[in-house]
Coordinates of C-alpha atoms in Angstrom, one line a residue:
M1 CA -14.5 -187.6 249.7
S2 CA -13.0 -187.0 246.3
T3 CA -11.9 -189.9 244.1
K4 CA -8.2 -190.4 243.6
L5 CA -7.3 -190.0 239.9
S6 CA -4.9 -192.2 238.1
P7 CA -3.0 -190.8 235.0
L8 CA -4.9 -191.1 231.8
N9 CA -3.5 -192.2 228.4
D10 CA -4.7 -189.8 225.7
S11 CA -4.1 -192.4 223.0
T12 CA -6.5 -195.0 224.5
V13 CA -9.3 -192.9 226.2
N14 CA -12.0 -191.3 224.1
V15 CA -14.1 -189.5 226.7
A16 CA -13.4 -190.7 230.2
S17 CA -15.1 -189.8 233.5
S18 CA -12.1 -189.5 235.7
G19 CA -13.7 -188.7 239.1
T20 CA -14.7 -185.5 240.8
T21 CA -13.2 -182.4 242.4
D22 CA -13.3 -181.7 246.1
R23 CA -16.6 -179.9 245.5
G24 CA -18.1 -182.7 243.6
T25 CA -17.6 -181.4 240.0
K26 CA -17.3 -184.2 237.5
I27 CA -14.0 -184.3 235.6
L28 CA -14.1 -185.2 231.9
R29 CA -11.1 -185.5 229.7
K30 CA -11.0 -185.6 225.9
T31 CA -8.4 -187.3 223.8
D32 CA -7.8 -184.3 221.4
N33 CA -7.1 -181.9 224.2
T34 CA -8.7 -179.1 222.2
M35 CA -10.5 -176.1 223.7
D36 CA -13.5 -174.5 222.1
K37 CA -15.7 -171.7 223.3
N38 CA -18.2 -174.2 224.8
S39 CA -15.4 -175.7 226.9
F40 CA -14.4 -172.3 228.0
L41 CA -17.9 -171.5 229.1
K42 CA -18.2 -174.8 231.0
I43 CA -15.0 -174.0 232.9
L44 CA -16.1 -170.5 233.7
S45 CA -19.6 -171.7 234.8
A46 CA -18.0 -174.3 237.1
Q47 CA -15.7 -171.7 238.5
L48 CA -18.5 -169.3 239.3
S49 CA -20.7 -172.0 240.8
N50 CA -18.0 -173.0 243.2
L51 CA -17.3 -169.5 244.5
D52 CA -17.2 -169.0 248.3
P53 CA -19.8 -166.3 249.0
T54 CA -18.2 -165.5 252.3
Q55 CA -14.9 -164.4 250.6
N56 CA -14.2 -161.2 248.7
Q57 CA -13.7 -161.8 245.0
D58 CA -11.5 -160.0 242.5
S59 CA -13.7 -159.1 239.6
S60 CA -10.8 -158.1 237.4
A61 CA -9.9 -161.7 236.8
Y62 CA -13.4 -162.5 235.4
V63 CA -13.3 -159.4 233.2
S64 CA -9.9 -160.6 231.8
Q65 CA -11.4 -164.1 231.2
M66 CA -14.4 -162.7 229.3
A67 CA -12.1 -160.6 227.2
Q68 CA -10.1 -163.7 226.3
F69 CA -13.4 -165.5 225.5
A70 CA -14.5 -162.7 223.1
S71 CA -11.1 -162.8 221.4
M72 CA -11.2 -166.6 221.0
E73 CA -14.7 -166.5 219.7
Q74 CA -13.8 -163.9 217.0
M75 CA -10.8 -166.0 215.9
Q76 CA -12.9 -169.1 215.8
N77 CA -15.6 -167.3 213.6
L78 CA -12.8 -166.0 211.3
N79 CA -11.3 -169.5 211.0
T80 CA -14.8 -170.9 210.2
T81 CA -15.4 -168.3 207.5
M82 CA -12.0 -168.9 205.8
S83 CA -12.5 -172.6 205.9
D84 CA -16.0 -172.4 204.4
S85 CA -14.6 -170.1 201.6
A86 CA -11.9 -172.7 200.9
Y87 CA -14.4 -175.5 200.7
Q88 CA -16.6 -173.6 198.3
Q89 CA -13.7 -173.1 196.0
M90 CA -13.3 -176.9 195.7
V91 CA -16.5 -177.0 193.5
G92 CA -15.5 -177.8 189.9
R93 CA -12.0 -179.0 190.9
T94 CA -10.5 -182.5 191.2
V95 CA -9.5 -183.4 194.7
I96 CA -7.3 -186.2 196.1
T97 CA -8.9 -188.3 198.8
N98 CA -7.2 -190.5 201.5
E99 CA -8.9 -193.5 200.1
R100 CA -6.9 -195.9 197.9
D101 CA -7.8 -198.0 194.9
N102 CA -6.9 -201.6 194.2
N103 CA -3.4 -200.4 193.0
G104 CA -2.7 -198.6 196.2
S105 CA -3.0 -195.1 194.7
Y106 CA -5.0 -192.3 196.2
M107 CA -8.3 -191.9 194.6
Q108 CA -9.2 -188.7 192.8
G109 CA -12.7 -187.3 192.2
Y110 CA -14.5 -184.3 190.8
V111 CA -16.3 -182.1 193.3
T112 CA -19.9 -181.2 192.3
K113 CA -21.3 -179.8 195.5
V114 CA -20.5 -178.6 199.1
L115 CA -22.8 -179.5 201.9
K116 CA -22.7 -177.9 205.4
E117 CA -24.4 -180.1 208.0
S118 CA -24.6 -180.2 211.7
G119 CA -22.0 -182.9 211.8
G120 CA -19.5 -181.0 209.6
T121 CA -18.8 -180.1 206.0
Y122 CA -19.2 -182.7 203.2
L123 CA -18.4 -182.8 199.5
K124 CA -20.3 -184.6 196.8
V125 CA -17.5 -186.2 194.7
L126 CA -17.6 -188.2 191.5
L127 CA -15.5 -191.3 192.1
N128 CA -15.3 -193.9 189.4
G129 CA -18.5 -192.5 187.8
K130 CA -20.5 -192.6 191.0
E131 CA -21.3 -189.6 193.2
E132 CA -20.3 -190.1 196.8
K133 CA -20.5 -188.0 199.9
L134 CA -17.2 -187.5 201.6
S135 CA -16.2 -185.4 204.6
V136 CA -13.7 -182.6 203.9
E137 CA -11.4 -184.3 206.4
N138 CA -11.0 -187.1 203.8
V139 CA -9.5 -184.6 201.3
I140 CA -5.7 -184.5 201.3
G141 CA -5.0 -182.4 198.2
T142 CA -6.3 -180.9 195.0
V143 CA -5.2 -181.3 191.4
Q144 CA -4.1 -178.2 189.5
A145 CA -6.9 -176.8 187.3
N146 CA -5.5 -177.8 183.9
D147 CA -7.9 -180.7 183.4
S148 CA -10.7 -181.4 180.9
N149 CA -13.1 -179.1 182.7
T150 CA -10.8 -176.1 182.1
N151 CA -10.5 -177.1 178.5
A152 CA -14.2 -177.4 178.2
N153 CA -14.6 -173.9 179.5
S154 CA -12.1 -172.6 177.0
R155 CA -14.0 -174.3 174.2
T156 CA -17.2 -172.8 175.4
A157 CA -15.7 -169.3 175.4
L158 CA -14.3 -169.8 171.9
N159 CA -17.6 -171.0 170.5
S160 CA -19.3 -168.0 172.1
D161 CA -16.9 -165.6 170.4
F162 CA -17.3 -167.4 167.1
L163 CA -21.1 -167.2 167.3
A164 CA -20.9 -163.4 168.0
A165 CA -18.4 -162.9 165.2
S166 CA -20.6 -164.9 162.8
A167 CA -23.6 -162.8 163.7
L168 CA -21.7 -159.6 162.8
A169 CA -20.6 -161.2 159.5
N170 CA -24.0 -162.4 158.5
K171 CA -25.4 -158.9 158.8
Q172 CA -22.2 -157.3 157.6
E173 CA -22.1 -155.0 160.5
K174 CA -19.7 -152.0 160.9
V175 CA -16.7 -152.4 163.1
V176 CA -13.8 -150.5 164.6
I177 CA -10.6 -152.4 165.2
A178 CA -7.6 -151.3 167.3
T179 CA -4.3 -152.8 166.0
L180 CA -0.6 -152.1 165.7
D181 CA 1.0 -150.8 162.5
D182 CA 4.5 -151.6 161.2
N183 CA 5.9 -148.9 163.5
K184 CA 4.3 -150.4 166.6
K185 CA 1.8 -147.6 166.8
T186 CA -1.8 -148.1 167.7
V187 CA -4.1 -147.4 164.8
L188 CA -7.8 -147.7 164.3
I189 CA -9.2 -149.7 161.3
K190 CA -12.8 -149.1 160.3
G191 CA -14.9 -151.2 158.0
K192 CA -17.6 -153.9 157.9
V193 CA -17.3 -157.5 158.9
T194 CA -17.7 -159.9 155.9
G195 CA -16.6 -163.2 157.4
A196 CA -15.6 -165.1 160.6
Y197 CA -13.7 -168.3 161.3
I198 CA -11.8 -170.2 164.1
D199 CA -8.0 -170.3 163.7
T200 CA -6.3 -173.2 165.6
V201 CA -2.9 -172.8 163.9
S202 CA -1.6 -169.9 166.0
G203 CA -3.7 -170.8 169.0
A204 CA -7.4 -171.2 169.3
T205 CA -8.7 -167.7 168.3
V206 CA -11.6 -166.3 166.4
K207 CA -10.7 -164.2 163.3
I208 CA -12.9 -161.8 161.4
K209 CA -12.6 -160.6 157.8
V210 CA -13.1 -156.8 157.4
D211 CA -13.8 -154.8 154.3
V212 CA -11.6 -151.8 155.1
F213 CA -13.0 -148.3 154.8
D214 CA -11.1 -145.1 153.8
D215 CA -11.2 -141.8 155.8
N216 CA -14.6 -141.0 154.1
G217 CA -16.2 -144.2 155.2
K218 CA -16.1 -145.7 151.8
S219 CA -14.9 -149.2 150.9
T220 CA -11.3 -149.5 149.7
G221 CA -12.0 -152.9 148.2
E222 CA -9.3 -154.3 150.5
T223 CA -10.2 -157.1 152.9
K224 CA -8.0 -157.8 155.9
T225 CA -8.1 -160.3 158.8
Y226 CA -8.1 -159.3 162.4
D227 CA -8.6 -160.9 165.8
Y228 CA -12.1 -160.8 167.2
G229 CA -10.6 -159.6 170.5
D230 CA -9.3 -156.5 168.8
I231 CA -12.8 -155.1 168.3
V232 CA -13.4 -151.7 169.9
R233 CA -16.9 -151.2 168.5
A234 CA -19.2 -153.3 166.4
G235 CA -22.8 -153.5 165.4
D236 CA -25.4 -151.3 163.8
L237 CA -23.1 -148.2 164.1
A238 CA -24.0 -144.7 162.8
D239 CA -21.3 -142.4 161.5
D240 CA -20.9 -140.7 164.9
D241 CA -20.5 -144.1 166.5
M242 CA -17.6 -144.8 164.2
K243 CA -15.7 -141.8 165.5
V244 CA -13.3 -143.3 168.0
N245 CA -10.1 -141.4 169.1
L246 CA -6.9 -142.9 170.5
N247 CA -5.6 -141.7 173.8
S248 CA -2.1 -141.2 172.5
D249 CA 0.3 -142.1 169.7
T250 CA 3.1 -143.3 171.9
T251 CA 5.5 -145.7 170.2
G252 CA 7.1 -148.8 171.7
D253 CA 5.9 -152.4 171.7
S254 CA 4.7 -152.7 175.3
T255 CA 3.3 -149.1 175.4
A256 CA 1.5 -149.7 172.1
K257 CA -0.2 -152.8 173.5
E258 CA -1.3 -150.7 176.5
N259 CA -2.7 -148.0 174.2
A260 CA -4.6 -150.6 172.3
I261 CA -6.4 -151.6 175.5
L262 CA -6.9 -148.0 176.5
S263 CA -8.4 -147.2 173.1
K264 CA -10.9 -149.9 173.5
I265 CA -11.9 -148.5 176.9
A266 CA -12.1 -145.0 175.5
G267 CA -14.4 -146.1 172.8
V268 CA -17.0 -147.8 175.1

């Protein structure tokens, strides 16, 4: 005889053995009511094991069920891949956890590592100067990337440009610059680098001082300052290396800026 079942309360039962079916199959019920591919296979296995061999069976129903299983498995794999990608992007960012400090505010920490274990995905987070292991389920948000880490990366890039510009200046290497003239036309300036410095007045940029050449490749005696980012070519350049042509002479502010970029590409 089968056991009579009483209604279960999902909020109070974790995993309850609720009796058996008429054929003796044990009934289990979970509180989250979620179905994964393992649950699907268990149901299908129970269904197949309880078939009556004396009765004709409609195979189309099982084909349909297997198609549903394949579709569900693909969606689950896609969801796992997207979740893993999102977790990896947390490295180097500040996250908000569901833990509170003494003032009742949500604690924030810097993610240093993502760990994928059998029990789930975990983050190594710096909280109050200590590295702690937290489940991704404890993360309730992220902080926009305008923190000290971003500033540190910007300073690193600035220092790298300054070192490269200083190396050009120390050897007084030749350079080709793409810039805009008074008519907003893109022009090429050729010369040799004589100095480099960091300008923080008009934004943190690296400037280079250039001894400008004339059309014959001779010094004009005039020194001008340009942005390091405007360099098209630089280094131990031969005369042929200094021959860089612009793609067009189109006027206009926005078009001229585009031409400046194109001229850099054309000179590579």
